Structure formats: structure tokens, C-alpha cells
Coordinates of C-alpha atoms in Angstrom, one line a residue:
X15 CA -10.5 29.5 3.1
X16 CA -13.1 27.4 4.9
X17 CA -13.3 23.6 4.6
X18 CA -16.6 24.0 2.8
X19 CA -15.3 26.5 0.3
X20 CA -12.2 24.3 -0.4
X21 CA -14.1 21.2 -1.3
X22 CA -16.8 23.1 -3.3
X23 CA -14.1 24.7 -5.4
X24 CA -12.4 21.4 -5.9
X25 CA -15.7 19.8 -6.9
X26 CA -16.0 22.2 -9.8
X27 CA -13.2 20.2 -11.5
X28 CA -15.3 17.1 -11.3
X29 CA -18.2 18.6 -13.1
X30 CA -16.6 18.2 -16.6
X31 CA -16.2 14.4 -16.1
X32 CA -19.6 12.6 -16.1
X33 CA -18.3 9.6 -14.1
X34 CA -16.6 11.7 -11.5
X35 CA -19.6 13.9 -11.1
X36 CA -22.0 11.0 -10.8
X37 CA -19.8 9.5 -8.0
X38 CA -19.7 12.9 -6.2
X39 CA -23.5 13.3 -6.4
X40 CA -24.3 9.7 -5.4
X41 CA -26.7 9.4 -2.4
X42 CA -26.8 5.7 -1.5
X43 CA -24.4 2.8 -1.8
X44 CA -22.0 3.6 -4.7
X45 CA -19.2 1.5 -6.3
X46 CA -16.8 3.4 -8.5
X47 CA -15.0 1.2 -11.1
X48 CA -12.0 3.4 -11.8
X49 CA -9.5 2.6 -14.6
X50 CA -5.8 3.7 -14.4
X51 CA -5.2 7.4 -14.2
X52 CA -8.9 8.1 -14.0
X53 CA -8.7 10.5 -11.0
X54 CA -10.2 8.1 -8.5
X55 CA -8.2 9.4 -5.5
X56 CA -9.2 13.0 -6.3
X57 CA -12.8 11.9 -6.6
X58 CA -12.7 9.9 -3.4
X59 CA -11.2 12.7 -1.3
X60 CA -13.5 15.4 -2.6
X61 CA -16.5 13.1 -2.0
X62 CA -15.2 12.4 1.6
X63 CA -14.8 16.1 2.3
X64 CA -18.4 16.6 1.1
X65 CA -19.7 13.8 3.3
X66 CA -18.1 15.2 6.4
X67 CA -19.3 18.8 5.6
X68 CA -22.9 18.0 4.5
X69 CA -24.1 14.5 5.3
X70 CA -22.5 13.4 8.6
X71 CA -23.2 15.6 11.6
X72 CA -20.7 15.9 14.4
X73 CA -19.6 14.1 16.4
X74 CA -20.3 11.2 14.0
X75 CA -17.7 10.7 11.2
X76 CA -16.5 8.7 8.3
X77 CA -14.2 5.6 8.2
X78 CA -12.0 5.1 5.1
X79 CA -10.3 1.7 4.7
X80 CA -7.2 1.7 2.3
X81 CA -4.9 -1.0 1.0
X82 CA -1.7 0.1 2.7
X83 CA -0.2 2.9 4.8
X84 CA 1.1 4.7 1.7
X85 CA -2.5 4.9 0.4
X86 CA -3.6 6.2 3.8
X87 CA -0.9 8.9 3.8
X88 CA -1.9 10.1 0.3
X89 CA -5.5 10.4 1.3
X90 CA -4.6 12.3 4.4
X91 CA -2.4 14.7 2.4
X92 CA -5.2 15.2 -0.2
X93 CA -7.8 15.9 2.5
X94 CA -5.4 18.3 4.2
X95 CA -5.1 20.2 0.9
X96 CA -8.9 20.5 1.1
X97 CA -8.8 21.9 4.6
X98 CA -9.8 18.6 6.3
X99 CA -7.4 17.8 9.0
X100 CA -7.2 14.6 11.1
X101 CA -9.7 14.4 13.9
X102 CA -11.6 11.8 16.0
X103 CA -14.4 12.0 13.4
X104 CA -12.1 10.5 10.7
X105 CA -10.5 7.1 10.4
X106 CA -8.2 6.5 7.5
X107 CA -6.1 3.3 7.6
X108 CA -5.7 -0.3 6.5
X109 CA -8.3 -3.0 7.2
X110 CA -5.9 -4.3 9.9
X111 CA -5.7 -0.9 11.6
X112 CA -9.5 -0.6 11.4
X113 CA -10.0 -4.0 12.9
X114 CA -7.5 -3.4 15.7
X115 CA -8.3 0.2 16.7
X116 CA -12.0 0.3 16.1
X117 CA -13.1 -3.2 17.1
X118 CA -10.5 -5.4 18.8
X119 CA -8.8 -3.1 21.3
X120 CA -12.0 -1.3 22.4
X121 CA -14.4 -4.2 22.4
X122 CA -12.5 -7.5 22.6
X123 CA -13.5 -8.2 26.2
X124 CA -17.2 -7.4 26.0
X125 CA -17.4 -9.1 22.5
X126 CA -16.0 -12.3 24.2
X127 CA -13.1 -12.8 21.8
X128 CA -11.1 -14.7 24.4
X129 CA -8.1 -12.4 24.2
X130 CA -6.0 -11.4 27.2
X131 CA -6.5 -7.8 28.5
X132 CA -2.8 -6.9 27.8
X133 CA -2.8 -8.3 24.2
X134 CA -0.1 -7.0 21.9
X135 CA 0.6 -7.3 18.2
X136 CA 3.3 -9.9 17.5
X137 CA 6.6 -8.8 15.9
X138 CA 8.1 -10.7 13.0
X139 CA 10.4 -12.7 15.4
X140 CA 7.5 -13.5 17.7
X141 CA 5.5 -14.8 14.8
X142 CA 8.4 -16.9 13.7
X143 CA 8.8 -18.3 17.2
X144 CA 5.1 -19.2 17.4
X145 CA 5.1 -20.9 14.0
X146 CA 8.3 -22.9 14.7
X147 CA 6.8 -24.1 18.0
X148 CA 3.5 -25.0 16.3
X149 CA 5.3 -27.0 13.6
X150 CA 7.3 -28.7 16.3
X151 CA 4.0 -29.7 18.0
X152 CA 3.0 -31.3 14.7
X153 CA 6.3 -33.1 14.3
X154 CA 7.0 -31.1 11.2
X155 CA 10.3 -29.7 10.0
X156 CA 9.9 -25.9 10.2
X157 CA 12.0 -25.2 7.1
X158 CA 11.2 -23.5 4.8
X159 CA 9.4 -21.4 7.4
X160 CA 8.2 -18.7 4.9
X161 CA 6.6 -21.3 2.7
X162 CA 4.7 -22.8 5.7
X163 CA 3.7 -19.3 6.8
X164 CA 2.3 -18.4 3.3
X165 CA 0.3 -21.6 3.0
X166 CA -1.1 -21.3 6.5
X167 CA -2.1 -17.6 6.2
X168 CA -3.7 -18.3 2.8
X169 CA -5.7 -21.0 4.5
X170 CA -6.7 -18.8 7.4
X171 CA -8.0 -16.2 4.9
X172 CA -9.8 -18.5 2.6
X173 CA -12.2 -20.2 5.1
X174 CA -13.6 -17.6 7.4
X175 CA -16.2 -19.7 9.3
X176 CA -14.3 -22.4 11.2
X177 CA -17.6 -24.0 12.3
X178 CA -18.2 -25.2 8.7
X179 CA -17.0 -28.7 7.7
X180 CA -14.7 -27.2 5.0
X181 CA -12.3 -25.9 7.7
X182 CA -11.2 -29.4 8.7
X183 CA -11.9 -31.1 5.4
X184 CA -10.0 -29.0 2.8
X185 CA -6.6 -29.3 4.5
X186 CA -6.6 -31.0 8.0
X187 CA -2.9 -30.2 8.2
X188 CA -3.2 -26.5 7.7
X189 CA -6.3 -26.3 9.9
X190 CA -4.4 -27.9 12.7
X191 CA -1.3 -25.8 12.1
X192 CA -3.4 -22.6 12.2
X193 CA -5.0 -23.6 15.5
X194 CA -1.7 -24.5 17.1
X195 CA 0.0 -21.4 15.9
X196 CA -2.8 -19.1 17.1
X197 CA -2.7 -21.0 20.5
X198 CA 1.0 -20.3 20.8
X199 CA 0.5 -16.6 20.1
X200 CA -2.2 -16.4 22.7
X201 CA 0.1 -18.0 25.3
X202 CA 2.4 -15.1 24.7
X203 CA -0.6 -12.6 24.9
X204 CA -0.2 -11.9 21.1
X205 CA -2.2 -11.6 18.0
X206 CA -0.9 -11.3 14.4
X207 CA -2.0 -9.3 11.4
X208 CA -4.0 -12.1 9.9
X209 CA -5.9 -12.3 13.2
X210 CA -7.1 -8.8 13.0
X211 CA -9.7 -8.9 10.3
X212 CA -10.7 -12.4 11.3
X213 CA -11.3 -11.5 14.9
X214 CA -13.1 -8.3 13.8
X215 CA -15.4 -10.3 11.5
X216 CA -16.2 -12.7 14.3
X217 CA -16.9 -10.0 16.7
X218 CA -19.3 -8.2 14.3
X219 CA -21.0 -11.4 13.3
X220 CA -21.7 -12.5 16.9
X221 CA -22.6 -9.1 18.4
X222 CA -25.4 -7.0 16.8
X223 CA -24.8 -4.3 19.4
X224 CA -21.3 -3.9 18.1
X225 CA -22.5 -3.3 14.6
X226 CA -24.9 -0.7 15.9
X227 CA -22.1 1.0 17.8
X228 CA -19.9 1.3 14.7
X229 CA -22.9 2.6 12.7
X230 CA -23.4 5.3 15.4
X231 CA -19.8 6.3 15.1
X232 CA -19.4 6.0 11.3
X233 CA -22.6 6.2 9.3
X234 CA -20.5 6.1 6.1
X235 CA -17.8 3.6 5.1
X236 CA -15.4 4.3 2.3
X237 CA -13.2 1.6 0.9
X238 CA -10.3 2.3 -1.5
X239 CA -8.7 -0.4 -3.7
X240 CA -11.6 -2.7 -2.9
X241 CA -10.3 -5.4 -5.2
X242 CA -7.2 -5.9 -3.2
X243 CA -8.7 -6.2 0.3
X244 CA -9.9 -9.8 0.5
X245 CA -12.8 -11.9 1.7
X246 CA -12.8 -10.9 5.4
X247 CA -13.3 -7.2 4.6
X248 CA -16.0 -8.1 2.0
X249 CA -17.9 -10.0 4.7
X250 CA -17.5 -7.0 7.1
X251 CA -18.8 -4.7 4.4
X252 CA -21.8 -6.9 3.7
X253 CA -22.7 -7.0 7.4
X254 CA -22.2 -3.3 8.1
X255 CA -23.5 -1.8 5.0
X256 CA -26.3 -4.1 3.7
X257 CA -27.6 -5.4 7.1
X258 CA -26.8 -2.8 9.6
X259 CA -27.3 0.3 7.4
X260 CA -23.9 1.9 7.0
X261 CA -23.6 3.7 3.7
X262 CA -20.9 2.4 1.4
X263 CA -18.7 4.3 -1.1
X264 CA -16.2 1.8 -2.7
X265 CA -13.6 2.5 -5.3
X266 CA -11.5 0.0 -7.2
X267 CA -10.6 -1.7 -10.4
X268 CA -10.7 -5.5 -10.9
X269 CA -8.2 -5.1 -13.8
X270 CA -5.6 -3.9 -11.3
X271 CA -5.9 -6.6 -8.7
X272 CA -2.4 -8.0 -8.4
X273 CA -2.1 -9.3 -4.8
X274 CA -3.7 -12.7 -5.1
X275 CA -0.9 -14.1 -2.8
X276 CA -2.3 -11.9 -0.1
X277 CA -5.9 -13.0 -0.6
X278 CA -7.0 -10.3 -3.1
X279 CA -10.3 -11.2 -4.8
X280 CA -11.2 -9.0 -7.8
X281 CA -14.4 -10.9 -8.3
X282 CA -15.8 -9.6 -5.0
X283 CA -15.7 -6.0 -6.3
X284 CA -17.3 -7.1 -9.5
X285 CA -20.1 -8.9 -7.6
X286 CA -20.6 -5.8 -5.4
X287 CA -21.0 -3.6 -8.4
X288 CA -23.7 -5.8 -9.8
X289 CA -26.0 -5.6 -6.8
X290 CA -29.4 -4.0 -7.5
X291 CA -29.1 -1.8 -4.4
X292 CA -25.8 -0.3 -5.5
X293 CA -25.2 2.6 -7.9
X294 CA -22.2 1.7 -10.2
X295 CA -20.2 4.4 -11.8
X296 CA -17.4 3.9 -14.3
X297 CA -14.5 6.3 -14.7
X298 CA -13.2 5.7 -18.3
X299 CA -11.0 8.8 -19.0
X300 CA -7.3 8.3 -18.4
X301 CA -5.7 11.6 -17.3
X302 CA -2.2 10.0 -16.8
X303 CA -1.2 8.0 -19.9
X304 CA -0.5 9.2 -23.4
X305 CA -2.9 8.0 -26.2
X306 CA -0.5 5.3 -27.5
X307 CA 0.0 3.9 -24.0
X308 CA -3.7 3.7 -23.3
X309 CA -4.2 1.9 -26.6
X310 CA -1.3 -0.5 -26.0
X311 CA -2.4 -1.4 -22.5
X312 CA -5.9 -2.2 -23.7
X313 CA -4.4 -5.3 -25.5
X314 CA -4.0 -7.0 -22.1
X315 CA -7.7 -6.7 -21.1
X316 CA -10.0 -9.7 -21.7
X317 CA -12.6 -7.4 -23.2
X318 CA -12.9 -3.8 -24.3
X319 CA -13.3 -1.3 -21.5
X320 CA -13.8 1.8 -23.6
X321 CA -10.9 3.6 -22.0
X322 CA -9.7 6.8 -23.6
X323 CA -6.9 9.3 -23.0
X324 CA -8.2 12.8 -22.2
X325 CA -8.7 15.2 -25.1
X326 CA -5.4 16.9 -25.9
X327 CA -3.2 14.1 -24.4
X328 CA 0.2 13.6 -26.1
X329 CA 0.6 10.7 -28.5
X330 CA 3.3 9.2 -26.4
X331 CA 5.6 6.3 -27.4
X332 CA 5.9 2.6 -26.7
X333 CA 9.4 1.1 -27.2
X334 CA 10.4 -2.5 -27.4
X335 CA 14.0 -3.5 -26.7
X336 CA 15.0 -7.1 -27.4
X337 CA 18.5 -7.5 -25.9
X338 CA 20.9 -10.4 -25.9
X339 CA 22.9 -12.0 -23.1
X340 CA 22.5 -12.2 -19.4
X341 CA 20.5 -9.7 -17.3
X342 CA 23.6 -8.0 -16.1
X343 CA 24.6 -7.1 -19.6
X344 CA 21.0 -6.0 -20.4
X345 CA 21.1 -3.8 -17.3
X346 CA 24.3 -2.1 -18.7
X347 CA 22.5 -1.3 -22.0
X348 CA 19.5 0.1 -20.2
X349 CA 21.5 2.4 -17.9
X350 CA 24.3 3.4 -20.3
X351 CA 22.3 3.8 -23.5
X352 CA 18.5 3.6 -23.2
X353 CA 18.2 5.8 -20.1
X354 CA 20.4 8.7 -21.4
X355 CA 18.5 8.6 -24.8
X356 CA 15.1 8.9 -23.0
X357 CA 16.3 11.8 -20.9
X358 CA 17.8 13.5 -24.0
X359 CA 14.3 13.3 -25.7
X360 CA 12.8 15.0 -22.7
X361 CA 15.3 17.6 -21.4
X362 CA 12.7 19.0 -18.9
X363 CA 12.7 15.7 -17.0
X364 CA 14.9 14.7 -14.1
X365 CA 16.2 11.4 -13.0
X366 CA 13.4 11.1 -10.5
X367 CA 10.9 11.2 -13.3
X368 CA 12.1 7.8 -14.5
X369 CA 11.2 4.3 -13.0
X370 CA 12.6 0.9 -13.8
X371 CA 10.1 -1.8 -12.9
X372 CA 10.7 -5.6 -12.8
X373 CA 8.8 -8.8 -12.0
X374 CA 11.0 -9.8 -9.1
X375 CA 13.4 -8.2 -6.6
X376 CA 16.4 -10.3 -7.7
X377 CA 16.2 -8.6 -11.1
X378 CA 16.6 -5.3 -9.3
X379 CA 19.8 -6.7 -7.9
X380 CA 21.3 -7.0 -11.4
X381 CA 20.6 -3.3 -12.0
X382 CA 22.1 -1.9 -8.8
X383 CA 25.9 -2.4 -9.5
X384 CA 25.5 -0.8 -13.0
X385 CA 23.6 2.2 -11.5
X386 CA 26.3 2.6 -8.8
X387 CA 29.1 2.4 -11.4
X388 CA 27.4 5.1 -13.4
X389 CA 27.2 7.2 -10.2
X390 CA 23.5 7.6 -10.3
X391 CA 21.5 8.1 -7.1
X392 CA 18.5 5.8 -6.8
X393 CA 15.6 4.8 -4.5
X394 CA 14.6 1.2 -4.3
X395 CA 11.0 0.1 -3.4
X396 CA 10.9 -3.7 -3.4
X397 CA 11.6 -6.5 -0.9
X398 CA 15.3 -5.7 -1.0
X399 CA 14.8 -2.0 -0.3
X400 CA 16.6 -0.4 2.7
X401 CA 13.3 -0.6 4.6
X402 CA 9.6 -1.2 3.9
X403 CA 8.2 1.8 2.0
X404 CA 4.8 1.1 3.7
X405 CA 6.3 1.8 7.2
X406 CA 4.5 4.7 8.8
X407 CA 7.3 5.3 11.2
X408 CA 10.0 5.3 8.5
X409 CA 8.0 7.7 6.4
X410 CA 7.6 10.0 9.3
X411 CA 11.3 9.9 10.0
X412 CA 11.9 10.7 6.3
X413 CA 9.8 13.8 6.8
X414 CA 11.7 14.7 9.9
X415 CA 15.0 14.4 8.0
X416 CA 13.6 16.7 5.2
X417 CA 12.8 19.3 7.9
X418 CA 16.3 19.1 9.3
X419 CA 17.9 19.3 5.8
X420 CA 16.4 22.7 5.0
X421 CA 12.7 22.2 5.4
X422 CA 12.8 24.3 8.6
X423 CA 13.3 27.4 6.5
X424 CA 9.7 27.1 5.2
X425 CA 8.4 28.1 8.6
X426 CA 5.9 26.5 11.0
X427 CA 3.4 24.7 8.7
X428 CA 5.8 21.8 7.9
X429 CA 6.7 21.4 11.6
X430 CA 3.0 21.5 12.6
X431 CA 2.2 18.8 10.1
X432 CA 5.1 16.7 11.4
X433 CA 4.0 17.1 15.0
X434 CA 0.4 16.2 14.2
X435 CA 1.5 13.2 12.2
X436 CA 3.7 12.1 15.1
X437 CA 0.9 12.5 17.6
X438 CA -1.3 10.3 15.3
X439 CA 1.5 7.7 15.0
X440 CA 1.9 7.5 18.8
X441 CA -1.7 8.1 19.6
X442 CA -1.9 5.3 22.2
X443 CA 0.9 7.0 24.2
X444 CA -0.1 10.6 23.6
X445 CA -3.6 11.0 25.0
X446 CA -3.6 14.1 27.2
X447 CA -2.7 17.7 26.5
X448 CA 0.3 17.5 28.8
X449 CA 1.6 14.5 26.9
X450 CA 1.1 16.3 23.6
X451 CA 3.0 19.3 24.9
X452 CA 5.9 17.1 26.1
X453 CA 6.0 15.4 22.7
X454 CA 6.0 18.7 20.9
X455 CA 8.9 20.0 23.1
X456 CA 11.0 16.9 22.7
X457 CA 10.5 16.8 18.9
X458 CA 11.4 20.4 18.3
X459 CA 14.5 20.1 20.5
X460 CA 15.6 17.0 18.6
X461 CA 15.0 18.5 15.2
X462 CA 16.3 22.0 15.9
X463 CA 19.6 20.7 17.1
X464 CA 19.9 18.5 14.0
X465 CA 19.7 21.0 11.2
X466 CA 22.6 19.6 9.3
X467 CA 22.3 17.1 6.4
X468 CA 25.9 15.8 6.8
X469 CA 25.1 14.4 10.3
X470 CA 25.7 10.7 10.7
X471 CA 22.4 9.0 10.0
X472 CA 23.1 6.1 12.4
X473 CA 23.9 8.4 15.2
X474 CA 20.8 10.6 14.5
X475 CA 18.5 7.7 14.4
X476 CA 19.9 5.9 17.4
X477 CA 19.6 9.1 19.5
X478 CA 16.1 9.7 18.2
X479 CA 15.1 6.1 19.0
X480 CA 16.5 6.1 22.5
X481 CA 15.3 9.5 23.4
X482 CA 11.8 9.6 22.0
X483 CA 10.7 6.6 19.8
X484 CA 11.3 3.7 22.1
X485 CA 9.6 5.2 25.2
X486 CA 6.5 6.2 23.1
X487 CA 6.5 2.9 21.2
X488 CA 6.4 0.9 24.4
X489 CA 2.9 2.2 24.8
X490 CA 1.8 1.5 21.2
X491 CA 1.4 -2.2 20.5
X492 CA 0.5 -1.6 16.9
X493 CA 4.0 -0.2 16.3
X494 CA 6.0 -3.2 17.4
X495 CA 6.8 -4.2 13.8
X496 CA 7.5 -0.6 12.9
X497 CA 10.2 -0.4 15.6
X498 CA 11.7 -3.7 14.4
X499 CA 11.9 -2.2 10.9
X500 CA 13.8 0.8 12.4
X501 CA 16.1 -1.4 14.4
X502 CA 16.9 -3.5 11.3
X503 CA 17.7 -0.4 9.3
X504 CA 19.9 1.0 12.0
X505 CA 21.8 -2.3 12.0
X506 CA 22.3 -2.1 8.2
X507 CA 23.7 1.5 8.3
X508 CA 25.9 0.9 11.3
X509 CA 29.7 0.6 10.7
X510 CA 29.4 -3.2 10.6
X511 CA 26.3 -3.1 8.3
X512 CA 26.1 -3.5 4.5
X513 CA 25.0 0.1 3.9
X514 CA 27.1 2.2 6.2
X515 CA 28.3 5.9 5.8
X516 CA 24.8 7.2 5.2
X517 CA 24.1 10.8 6.3
X518 CA 20.9 12.5 7.3
X519 CA 20.5 14.0 3.8
X520 CA 20.4 10.4 2.4
X521 CA 17.3 9.7 4.5
X522 CA 15.7 12.9 3.3
X523 CA 16.4 11.9 -0.3
X524 CA 14.6 8.7 0.2
X525 CA 11.4 10.7 0.4
X526 CA 12.0 13.5 -2.0
X527 CA 13.5 11.5 -4.8
X528 CA 13.4 14.1 -7.6
X529 CA 17.1 13.5 -8.4
X530 CA 17.0 9.7 -7.8
X531 CA 16.2 7.0 -10.3
X532 CA 13.3 4.9 -9.1
X533 CA 13.7 1.1 -8.9
X534 CA 10.6 -0.9 -8.0
X535 CA 9.0 -4.3 -8.4
X536 CA 5.9 -4.2 -10.6
X537 CA 3.8 -5.0 -7.5
X538 CA 5.3 -2.1 -5.5
X539 CA 4.7 0.4 -8.3
X540 CA 1.0 0.1 -8.1
X541 CA -0.6 3.5 -7.4
X542 CA 2.4 5.4 -8.6
X543 CA 3.1 7.2 -11.9
X544 CA 6.2 8.4 -13.8
X545 CA 6.7 10.2 -17.1
X546 CA 9.1 7.5 -18.3
X547 CA 8.9 3.8 -17.4
X548 CA 11.1 0.9 -18.2
X549 CA 9.8 -2.6 -17.7
X550 CA 12.9 -4.8 -17.3
X551 CA 12.9 -8.6 -17.6
X552 CA 9.6 -9.0 -19.5
X553 CA 10.5 -12.6 -20.5
X554 CA 8.7 -15.8 -20.7
X555 CA 9.1 -17.6 -17.4
X556 CA 9.1 -14.3 -15.6
X557 CA 5.7 -12.9 -16.7
X558 CA 4.0 -15.3 -16.0
X559 CA 6.4 -17.5 -14.1
X560 CA 7.0 -21.0 -15.3
X561 CA 4.4 -23.5 -14.1
X562 CA 1.7 -20.9 -13.5
X563 CA -1.9 -21.9 -13.1
X564 CA -4.6 -20.2 -15.2
X565 CA -5.4 -18.1 -12.2
X566 CA -1.7 -17.1 -11.9
X567 CA -1.5 -16.3 -15.6
X568 CA -4.5 -14.0 -15.3
X569 CA -2.9 -12.2 -12.4
X570 CA 0.4 -11.9 -14.2
X571 CA -1.5 -10.3 -17.1
X572 CA -2.9 -7.7 -14.6
X573 CA 0.6 -7.1 -13.2
X574 CA 1.9 -6.3 -16.7
X575 CA -1.1 -4.1 -17.3
X576 CA -0.4 -2.2 -14.1
X577 CA 3.2 -1.7 -15.2
X578 CA 2.3 -0.3 -18.6
X579 CA -0.2 2.1 -17.1
X580 CA 2.4 3.7 -14.7
X581 CA 3.8 5.6 -17.7
X582 CA 2.7 9.0 -18.7
X583 CA 4.7 9.7 -21.9
X584 CA 7.1 6.8 -22.7
X585 CA 7.0 3.1 -21.9
X586 CA 10.0 0.9 -22.7
X587 CA 9.7 -2.9 -22.6
X588 CA 13.1 -4.6 -22.2
X589 CA 13.3 -8.4 -22.7
X590 CA 15.7 -11.1 -23.9
X591 CA 15.6 -11.5 -27.6
X592 CA 13.5 -14.5 -28.6
X593 CA 12.2 -15.0 -25.1
X594 CA 9.6 -12.2 -24.8
X595 CA 6.6 -12.8 -22.6
X596 CA 3.3 -13.6 -24.4
X597 CA 2.0 -10.3 -23.0
X598 CA 4.7 -8.4 -24.9
X599 CA 3.7 -10.1 -28.1
X600 CA 0.0 -9.1 -27.5
X601 CA 0.9 -5.5 -27.0
X602 CA 3.2 -5.5 -30.1
X603 CA 0.3 -6.9 -32.2
X604 CA -2.0 -4.2 -30.9
X605 CA 0.4 -1.4 -31.9
X606 CA 1.2 -3.0 -35.3
X607 CA -2.5 -3.2 -36.0
X608 CA -2.9 0.4 -35.1
X609 CA -5.8 -0.1 -32.8

């Protein structure tokens, strides 16, 4: 089946939804306001396939900026299903990756960014070293370091033009710290992740020729999850799309903006959608959630959005569980009673179809001993996970483990996809046909000799790292943090670590997960969906946290809304009796009123 036939057949499924079809047919700048479960990723990928086939002639292409690496992987997989494979015409990645690979690395010198020629991306330890030194230069105690880092980075994101008086006036202390910290990084020939969009914005603002060069390469810019990507990207979009002439296709939902601590600004998407030169399309049908869940979640919105479940959707159920005692005891009730009852109601579901979501990672810690005592496998995706779920390298290693644990029986397609993903991951080190052939040979040798799920994971990973990953990673400055994540994980699963005795099948299971209970913070669950969802710890003081500002309360409301709309059939809200969050009471009232 040809690429064109694939996307045209897929597009037929959009024609029955007026909003999806309008987005697919849009000709100019288009903003798609997509509610939960509204099929926005399907719409985006089919639209992107059409743009590449019909609107953008080779060798020009399309750039797609996503919120994180997980989103990028999903888009790549969806495009692959449409017959669109990775190529030099297509960029899919985060705003940091776009800034680094498309602007900073190729053009830093001619754009006069003042960066050394051998500039690298700082690892976590190098960033900490630079920040401690900068605080020392100021005569400040560097503890708590993370608090200083968060305040400084928020300041760096919030005032983009340092020539304006606000840079020095709003917080002279944070302005000075930012300059000293960045100076320390430069002395070590380093930039950090916050630098990337800021430097890219500066380069584009000061060099018209650079904007023209990007337009020549990518006449269309797609932005997914626009509400979460911050002010620097918004300025880049305004300059590239509304001054230089790049065509914009942006997708997002202000109601699902939950990363304010990272600079997310839902109002920027709203403002963009109100421009006269932008076609705004709303996706109002929810294909994910049952009717009762759609109605219940609507209680959290500040005004009616006219969202509906699709015709024929199940009624679904919303359960409230006021429990007594400490969270450890509540965790026991959830795992020993509520979870088995939910699975009994849906005998066709497996453990991997259930997620337990919570406002903070420490609440997940109270669940783990109970789950382990019950002998249930689980996958955790929060800040206390075995490793970051957004790590491109770790995700690739999961897929390699799946191949070794039986995936090799499916034949060549899985290995070809693995090899291609690896070549993209290490693209800075694999640039010639000979290098690609060497990589292919080394990879197949490693995997073919490891087709045993009982192999020691620490030995498998250590050998993989020493033989292949470290030599390639040394040529890829953007993978420095990824290799650190791998090193930390190897340390945790070593005999002296806190999670030893893992085998290769355990790593494969981290990706497959059909038989593993899902534990996740509410923030980390965004973009995912499960038939049955438990929200654990929905108490006053947790959602929102004590002492929250009005802005923080509004974001906590959106966080709870995101949690509710992860559920397809059943949502369970678990809270301490008499201490339920105000959001819980609002949802209860909506259900009691039957509207």
C-alpha cells in the first residue's frame, strides 16, 4: 500500500467528524482546540501525512514540535502505520531538540551566539556544579539547590528579552544568578536545556536569513500540546509563522495545561486561536470516556465546553470512596478490596488496564509495599520510577529487550524498526553508510546472542553500554543526560543497589505492561488512557496543595480534570473521609444533580 493510499484511507474515518474534517481540510494557519479523547493525535498525524504527500514538495519537509519524547515516539509510530517513515524531510521532537538540532548546532557560529565550537549539553551533575559555583560567586548558600534551580529557570523563561529593564528590575538576585550560572556553563563549553529555546529565539530574532533558511527547509510547522510549551516557543511561532511565512498547524487544549512549574502558558494558545488570520477548529466529541465520566469531568471546567461522548458510548460509572485512617491503610483497602472488585466487574480486563493516579510521588510510595505484598507486578511512572519514562534511550532499550524476549520470532520488521530507531537516536555518530552498516552488525550480534529473558539485566545492560552505547554516545552531545539515566539505572539494579535481581524480561515488561498495574502521578498520566482509573489521595491540602495561589488552584483543577478524563469506563476517587478536595465535592454535586 502506498503512502498516499494509506493516508487517504485513514482520512475517510475523519469525514464523519465535522471538527476533524475541518482540521484535515484547512489550508492556512489552523489551531485545533481538542478536548480529552477527541482524536487529536489521529487528526494531527493524518494531516501531517497529507501535507507531506500533497502540499510540501521534496526535498522540503515538515517540522513537528511535541511536548516530550513520549509524544514524539507516539507520533512517529502513528506516521509509520500510515506508511510515512523517518527521513530528512521530517523533524519530530521537543522544542529543545528542535532548537538544538535545527538552529543552535548548525548555525550558532554564523548567528553569533557566542558559543564555543565544541559546545556540549550539560549533564545533571555538570548543571549542579555550575549552579553551586554561581551561588558561591554570589556568597549564597547553595542549599536547597533544587529550589534555587527552579526559581532561576522560571525567571530565565519568564523574561525573554534581557535588554528590557524588567530583566534587572523584577529580581536583581535571580538575574545575576542566571548570568553567573550561564557564564560558568560557558567556561565548561556547555549549554543546558533552558538555554536551547532561549538561544534559538535570540538567533531567529537577530538573523532574518536564518528565519528564511528554516522556511526553505520546513514550509509547515506543526505544534502538538501547544498549551504546555511556554513563551519562548510562542515567540518562535509568531516570528516564523506570522512574519516569515511558515504555515502553522497547532493542536492543544488550555483545559489540560498542567505544567505551570515548567513555564506552560495556556493563555498563549487561547490568544493564538483568537487571531483573525487563524482558522480555529474545535473537537468536541470524546471517543475515550463513557457518558457519565464526560458529564462528571465537565463540573471542573469554568464554563460549558459542549463536550459529548460519542453516540453509543457506554454509560460508565464514577465511584467515590471515603476511607478512614492513614494513606497506608487506604492503600490496603484499594489494593485488597476495590481493585479486585473492579476487575471482577470487567472480567475481560487485565491488570495493565488499570491505573492508580496520585497528586505526588510520595503517595505512590505508600502503595508500593501493599502491591508487593499482594504479589502484583507494577510499572511506575513518576519521579520515583526506576528511570525517566521520557528517556529516548531507555525506551529504545526496552524495545531491544522485547525483541530478545520473543519479539525476534515475528521476523524482520521489528528488528528493522529497532535498527532505524537506533540510527535516529545516535544520528550524530552514524552519518555514513559504512557507519550504519557497522551499527546494524553490532546490534544484531548483541541481540541475537541475548535471546533469553532470564539473563541478568545488569550484565546485559553493562555489556550493551560498554560495547555499543558509550562509543556512540560520545559523539552525541544531546544524549549526555540519557547516558546518565542509564548509568543511574545500572547502579540501582547492581548487587549493591536498591532494585537488584532484575532480569531482561523485567525490562521488556516495563514497556509491554499488559499484566502490570500502572502507578503514575497525575502529571505523568497526561496523554494516556485506561479502562479503569483510581485517583488516590484526592484530599484537601493535596489537590490543591495548602497555601496555593489562585493561579495554582486553577492549575490543580486542570490536573484533577486530566486525571478524571484518563478513564474510559470507570473512575474511582479515593479520599480521606471528611477531608475530600473541593474538586471532589464539585464532581459529586454534578452527578447528584444528574447533569
